Structures are given as C-alpha cells and as structure tokens.
C-alpha cells in the first residue's frame, strides 16, 4: 500500500526533466546504499540465551519424552 507522501513525491518527480530525474535516482540510490552498508553485521551468537526463561523449571528429557509420545 502506497502512502500519500509517496504519491506526492512521485507527482513532483514527474515534473522534473529526465536529467533531473536521473540525478535524483542516483542520489536516492546512494542514500539507500549507505543505509544498508552502514549497519554492522550481526552475529548468531547474539541469540545465545534468548528465551531461556521459557525453559526454566522444564526437565529437558521429560520434554523430549512428551514430544515423542505426541508423534505416535
């Protein structure tokens, strides 16, 4: 779904000549590249311990046994 701001910008872009549209396209492309490149890579290790409180007071073997029974 396209919002009103997007539509407004598109109307304005259509009023530019072709050279100005290409310049704008290049500027937007560079902006998007900087946004995607500037974020540091994430590590899977950041997920360590996430959600561990859910398993507090749960016996791992008992859980596995219950799951196996549910498959039958």
mmCIF file of C-alpha atoms in Angstrom:
data_model
loop_
_atom_site.group_PDB
_atom_site.id
_atom_site.type_symbol
_atom_site.label_atom_id
_atom_site.label_comp_id
_atom_site.label_asym_id
_atom_site.label_seq_id
_atom_site.Cartn_x
_atom_site.Cartn_y
_atom_site.Cartn_z
ATOM 1 C CA UNK A 1 0.000 0.000 0.000
ATOM 2 C CA UNK A 2 1.431 3.362 -1.049
ATOM 3 C CA UNK A 3 1.009 6.275 1.325
ATOM 4 C CA UNK A 4 0.164 9.900 0.499
ATOM 5 C CA UNK A 5 3.742 11.145 0.957
ATOM 6 C CA UNK A 6 4.974 8.640 -1.630
ATOM 7 C CA UNK A 7 2.286 9.703 -4.087
ATOM 8 C CA UNK A 8 3.134 13.381 -3.514
ATOM 9 C CA UNK A 9 6.822 12.766 -4.161
ATOM 10 C CA UNK A 10 6.043 10.782 -7.299
ATOM 11 C CA UNK A 11 3.956 13.663 -8.673
ATOM 12 C CA UNK A 12 6.854 16.037 -8.006
ATOM 13 C CA UNK A 13 9.378 13.721 -9.654
ATOM 14 C CA UNK A 14 7.248 13.542 -12.783
ATOM 15 C CA UNK A 15 7.554 17.337 -13.049
ATOM 16 C CA UNK A 16 11.357 17.099 -13.294
ATOM 17 C CA UNK A 17 13.107 16.750 -16.631
ATOM 18 C CA UNK A 18 14.860 13.487 -17.458
ATOM 19 C CA UNK A 19 18.308 14.699 -16.387
ATOM 20 C CA UNK A 20 16.975 15.839 -13.011
ATOM 21 C CA UNK A 21 15.186 12.522 -12.575
ATOM 22 C CA UNK A 22 18.449 10.648 -13.212
ATOM 23 C CA UNK A 23 20.276 12.847 -10.695
ATOM 24 C CA UNK A 24 17.567 12.193 -8.132
ATOM 25 C CA UNK A 25 17.688 8.475 -8.860
ATOM 26 C CA UNK A 26 21.447 8.448 -8.297
ATOM 27 C CA UNK A 27 21.100 10.390 -5.032
ATOM 28 C CA UNK A 28 18.414 8.022 -3.754
ATOM 29 C CA UNK A 29 20.488 5.011 -4.785
ATOM 30 C CA UNK A 30 23.496 6.301 -2.845
ATOM 31 C CA UNK A 31 21.320 7.055 0.173
ATOM 32 C CA UNK A 32 19.898 3.544 0.203
ATOM 33 C CA UNK A 33 23.356 2.010 -0.241
ATOM 34 C CA UNK A 34 24.697 3.933 2.756
ATOM 35 C CA UNK A 35 21.743 2.843 4.859
ATOM 36 C CA UNK A 36 22.220 -0.827 4.043
ATOM 37 C CA UNK A 37 26.019 -0.830 4.223
ATOM 38 C CA UNK A 38 26.371 1.216 7.393
ATOM 39 C CA UNK A 39 24.694 -1.393 9.587
ATOM 40 C CA UNK A 40 27.254 -3.680 11.235
ATOM 41 C CA UNK A 41 26.868 -7.386 10.553
ATOM 42 C CA UNK A 42 25.001 -9.336 13.198
ATOM 43 C CA UNK A 43 26.304 -12.494 14.799
ATOM 44 C CA UNK A 44 24.259 -15.600 15.528
ATOM 45 C CA UNK A 45 25.991 -15.562 18.896
ATOM 46 C CA UNK A 46 23.847 -12.584 19.893
ATOM 47 C CA UNK A 47 20.931 -15.001 20.220
ATOM 48 C CA UNK A 48 22.633 -17.022 22.937
ATOM 49 C CA UNK A 49 20.416 -17.299 25.987
ATOM 50 C CA UNK A 50 17.482 -15.611 24.294
ATOM 51 C CA UNK A 51 14.247 -17.083 25.629
ATOM 52 C CA UNK A 52 15.963 -19.192 28.262
ATOM 53 C CA UNK A 53 13.396 -18.133 30.866
ATOM 54 C CA UNK A 54 10.781 -20.131 28.938
ATOM 55 C CA UNK A 55 12.644 -23.344 29.736
ATOM 56 C CA UNK A 56 13.226 -22.586 33.416
ATOM 57 C CA UNK A 57 11.846 -25.437 35.560
ATOM 58 C CA UNK A 58 11.446 -27.700 32.500
ATOM 59 C CA UNK A 59 13.208 -31.045 32.510
ATOM 60 C CA UNK A 60 14.739 -31.478 29.053
ATOM 61 C CA UNK A 61 14.422 -35.267 28.960
ATOM 62 C CA UNK A 62 10.813 -35.182 30.132
ATOM 63 C CA UNK A 63 10.002 -32.626 27.440
ATOM 64 C CA UNK A 64 11.592 -34.796 24.747
ATOM 65 C CA UNK A 65 9.717 -37.855 26.019
ATOM 66 C CA UNK A 66 6.390 -35.989 25.862
ATOM 67 C CA UNK A 67 7.122 -34.822 22.329
ATOM 68 C CA UNK A 68 7.938 -38.343 21.195
ATOM 69 C CA UNK A 69 4.685 -39.645 22.654
ATOM 70 C CA UNK A 70 2.746 -36.921 20.820
ATOM 71 C CA UNK A 71 4.171 -38.108 17.480
ATOM 72 C CA UNK A 72 2.665 -41.566 17.842
#
